[in-house]
Amino acid sequence: MPAFNFKDINGVEYSSANTKGKIVLFKCWFIGCSTCVKEMPELNKMVEKYNNRKDILFVSLAIDDKKPLQEFLTKTKFEYATVPSQDKYMTEKLKVAAYPTHFLMDKNGILVKTVNTETAISEVLEQLAVQ
């Protein structure tokens, strides 16, 4: 996974260093993406399923700036940590071409899978979670 150092809308930092030893699921999205928003209830169920696992992190990288994201998240429940203004990282480092795109990183910081559906995410996450 390309090196990263993000701060979510609540001020929590996520970096290549402090996520070592954790499985990280990154969702790349933006507010105007209807498919991105439509899958959020299923993704919330996944977060709920693994909420007792401190070794699994759910982080969303959004194109949108902090203020519109905060407004959106008051109306739409989304349980991922949300990092604003990540368009440059997603296009230049991750080469995201379609939204939503999900990246699964293993405990060694290795990108193990890139997927576009919540079903595929769930399958890969289940495999990683038992390792």
mmCIF file of C-alpha atoms in Angstrom:
data_model
loop_
_atom_site.group_PDB
_atom_site.id
_atom_site.type_symbol
_atom_site.label_atom_id
_atom_site.label_comp_id
_atom_site.label_asym_id
_atom_site.label_seq_id
_atom_site.Cartn_x
_atom_site.Cartn_y
_atom_site.Cartn_z
ATOM 1 C CA MET A 1 0.000 0.000 0.000
ATOM 2 C CA PRO A 2 1.447 3.409 -0.870
ATOM 3 C CA ALA A 3 2.636 5.261 2.244
ATOM 4 C CA PHE A 4 -0.105 7.277 3.922
ATOM 5 C CA ASN A 5 -0.736 9.630 6.795
ATOM 6 C CA PHE A 6 -4.401 10.624 7.088
ATOM 7 C CA LYS A 7 -6.415 12.552 9.651
ATOM 8 C CA ASP A 8 -10.127 11.789 9.783
ATOM 9 C CA ILE A 9 -12.855 14.375 10.366
ATOM 10 C CA ASN A 10 -12.629 13.717 14.112
ATOM 11 C CA GLY A 11 -8.873 14.347 14.231
ATOM 12 C CA VAL A 12 -7.811 10.686 14.520
ATOM 13 C CA GLU A 13 -4.636 9.881 12.593
ATOM 14 C CA TYR A 14 -4.075 6.804 10.443
ATOM 15 C CA SER A 15 -0.608 6.208 9.027
ATOM 16 C CA SER A 16 1.447 3.445 7.491
ATOM 17 C CA ALA A 17 3.206 3.221 10.871
ATOM 18 C CA ASN A 18 0.289 3.223 13.322
ATOM 19 C CA THR A 19 -1.793 0.724 11.335
ATOM 20 C CA LYS A 20 0.940 -1.952 11.289
ATOM 21 C CA GLY A 21 -0.412 -5.132 12.814
ATOM 22 C CA LYS A 22 -3.973 -4.260 11.759
ATOM 23 C CA ILE A 23 -6.166 -5.253 8.834
ATOM 24 C CA VAL A 24 -7.339 -2.037 7.174
ATOM 25 C CA LEU A 25 -10.245 -1.702 4.794
ATOM 26 C CA PHE A 26 -10.185 1.533 2.781
ATOM 27 C CA LYS A 27 -13.278 2.704 0.913
ATOM 28 C CA CYS A 28 -12.716 5.339 -1.792
ATOM 29 C CA TRP A 29 -15.839 7.393 -2.494
ATOM 30 C CA PHE A 30 -17.546 10.779 -2.767
ATOM 31 C CA ILE A 31 -20.900 12.178 -1.657
ATOM 32 C CA GLY A 32 -22.362 12.434 -5.179
ATOM 33 C CA CYS A 33 -21.706 8.758 -5.946
ATOM 34 C CA SER A 34 -25.091 7.040 -5.549
ATOM 35 C CA THR A 35 -23.564 3.531 -5.568
ATOM 36 C CA CYS A 36 -21.111 4.599 -2.847
ATOM 37 C CA VAL A 37 -23.963 5.817 -0.647
ATOM 38 C CA LYS A 38 -26.245 2.874 -1.444
ATOM 39 C CA GLU A 39 -23.742 0.328 -0.093
ATOM 40 C CA MET A 40 -23.249 2.117 3.243
ATOM 41 C CA PRO A 41 -25.917 0.156 5.194
ATOM 42 C CA GLU A 42 -24.230 -3.146 4.233
ATOM 43 C CA LEU A 43 -20.799 -1.746 5.116
ATOM 44 C CA ASN A 44 -22.171 -0.584 8.476
ATOM 45 C CA LYS A 45 -23.290 -4.186 9.141
ATOM 46 C CA MET A 46 -19.737 -5.343 8.413
ATOM 47 C CA VAL A 47 -18.309 -2.800 10.870
ATOM 48 C CA GLU A 48 -20.823 -4.020 13.454
ATOM 49 C CA LYS A 49 -19.846 -7.647 12.836
ATOM 50 C CA TYR A 50 -16.174 -6.887 13.555
ATOM 51 C CA ASN A 51 -16.612 -4.159 16.179
ATOM 52 C CA ASN A 52 -15.021 -6.331 18.879
ATOM 53 C CA ARG A 53 -11.881 -6.743 16.756
ATOM 54 C CA LYS A 54 -9.388 -3.995 17.591
ATOM 55 C CA ASP A 55 -7.108 -5.346 14.835
ATOM 56 C CA ILE A 56 -9.523 -4.393 12.022
ATOM 57 C CA LEU A 57 -9.932 -0.773 10.919
ATOM 58 C CA PHE A 58 -12.533 0.663 8.543
ATOM 59 C CA VAL A 59 -11.383 3.918 6.925
ATOM 60 C CA SER A 60 -13.101 5.826 4.152
ATOM 61 C CA LEU A 61 -11.164 8.132 1.870
ATOM 62 C CA ALA A 62 -13.447 10.778 0.434
ATOM 63 C CA ILE A 63 -12.926 13.288 -2.346
ATOM 64 C CA ASP A 64 -15.133 15.808 -0.541
ATOM 65 C CA ASP A 65 -13.923 18.441 1.905
ATOM 66 C CA LYS A 66 -14.503 18.177 5.665
ATOM 67 C CA LYS A 67 -17.533 20.492 6.007
ATOM 68 C CA PRO A 68 -19.726 18.869 3.302
ATOM 69 C CA LEU A 69 -18.772 15.440 4.692
ATOM 70 C CA GLN A 70 -19.778 16.434 8.218
ATOM 71 C CA GLU A 71 -23.125 17.701 6.907
ATOM 72 C CA PHE A 72 -23.666 14.519 4.860
ATOM 73 C CA LEU A 73 -22.797 12.278 7.815
ATOM 74 C CA THR A 74 -25.377 13.988 10.050
ATOM 75 C CA LYS A 75 -28.058 12.681 7.646
ATOM 76 C CA THR A 76 -26.482 9.394 6.521
ATOM 77 C CA LYS A 77 -25.117 6.873 9.004
ATOM 78 C CA PHE A 78 -21.684 5.602 8.029
ATOM 79 C CA GLU A 79 -19.563 3.799 10.611
ATOM 80 C CA TYR A 80 -16.176 4.120 8.895
ATOM 81 C CA ALA A 81 -13.633 6.712 9.995
ATOM 82 C CA THR A 82 -13.911 9.320 7.243
ATOM 83 C CA VAL A 83 -10.896 11.158 5.834
ATOM 84 C CA PRO A 84 -11.691 14.269 3.756
ATOM 85 C CA SER A 85 -9.988 15.725 0.673
ATOM 86 C CA GLN A 86 -8.188 12.583 -0.539
ATOM 87 C CA ASP A 87 -8.738 13.005 -4.294
ATOM 88 C CA LYS A 88 -5.018 13.430 -5.019
ATOM 89 C CA TYR A 89 -3.954 10.357 -2.990
ATOM 90 C CA MET A 90 -6.678 8.211 -4.561
ATOM 91 C CA THR A 91 -5.926 9.211 -8.157
ATOM 92 C CA GLU A 92 -2.131 9.509 -7.989
ATOM 93 C CA LYS A 93 -1.159 6.827 -5.458
ATOM 94 C CA LEU A 94 -4.018 4.319 -5.591
ATOM 95 C CA LYS A 95 -4.930 4.894 -9.259
ATOM 96 C CA VAL A 96 -8.654 4.751 -8.475
ATOM 97 C CA ALA A 97 -10.616 4.835 -11.737
ATOM 98 C CA ALA A 98 -14.122 3.993 -10.484
ATOM 99 C CA TYR A 99 -16.134 4.619 -7.350
ATOM 100 C CA PRO A 100 -16.629 2.998 -4.978
ATOM 101 C CA THR A 101 -13.327 1.129 -4.819
ATOM 102 C CA HIS A 102 -12.231 -0.789 -1.735
ATOM 103 C CA PHE A 103 -8.666 -1.701 -0.789
ATOM 104 C CA LEU A 104 -7.884 -4.388 1.784
ATOM 105 C CA MET A 105 -4.516 -4.182 3.503
ATOM 106 C CA ASP A 106 -3.177 -7.023 5.643
ATOM 107 C CA LYS A 107 -1.432 -6.724 9.003
ATOM 108 C CA ASN A 108 1.933 -6.280 7.251
ATOM 109 C CA GLY A 109 0.772 -3.216 5.315
ATOM 110 C CA ILE A 110 0.494 -5.231 2.097
ATOM 111 C CA LEU A 111 -2.366 -4.493 -0.284
ATOM 112 C CA VAL A 112 -4.042 -7.884 -0.712
ATOM 113 C CA LYS A 113 -7.159 -7.086 -2.697
ATOM 114 C CA THR A 114 -8.932 -4.321 -4.590
ATOM 115 C CA VAL A 115 -12.684 -4.823 -5.012
ATOM 116 C CA ASN A 116 -15.796 -2.893 -6.018
ATOM 117 C CA THR A 117 -18.655 -4.597 -4.150
ATOM 118 C CA GLU A 118 -19.518 -5.113 -0.508
ATOM 119 C CA THR A 119 -19.989 -8.854 -1.153
ATOM 120 C CA ALA A 120 -16.397 -9.203 -2.379
ATOM 121 C CA ILE A 121 -15.143 -7.144 0.577
ATOM 122 C CA SER A 122 -16.945 -9.360 3.046
ATOM 123 C CA GLU A 123 -15.461 -12.536 1.549
ATOM 124 C CA VAL A 124 -11.875 -11.245 1.565
ATOM 125 C CA LEU A 125 -12.222 -9.716 5.038
ATOM 126 C CA GLU A 126 -13.489 -13.030 6.441
ATOM 127 C CA GLN A 127 -10.394 -14.766 5.042
ATOM 128 C CA LEU A 128 -8.036 -12.136 6.469
ATOM 129 C CA ALA A 129 -9.812 -12.055 9.846
ATOM 130 C CA VAL A 130 -9.066 -15.729 10.554
ATOM 131 C CA GLN A 131 -5.356 -15.541 9.708
#
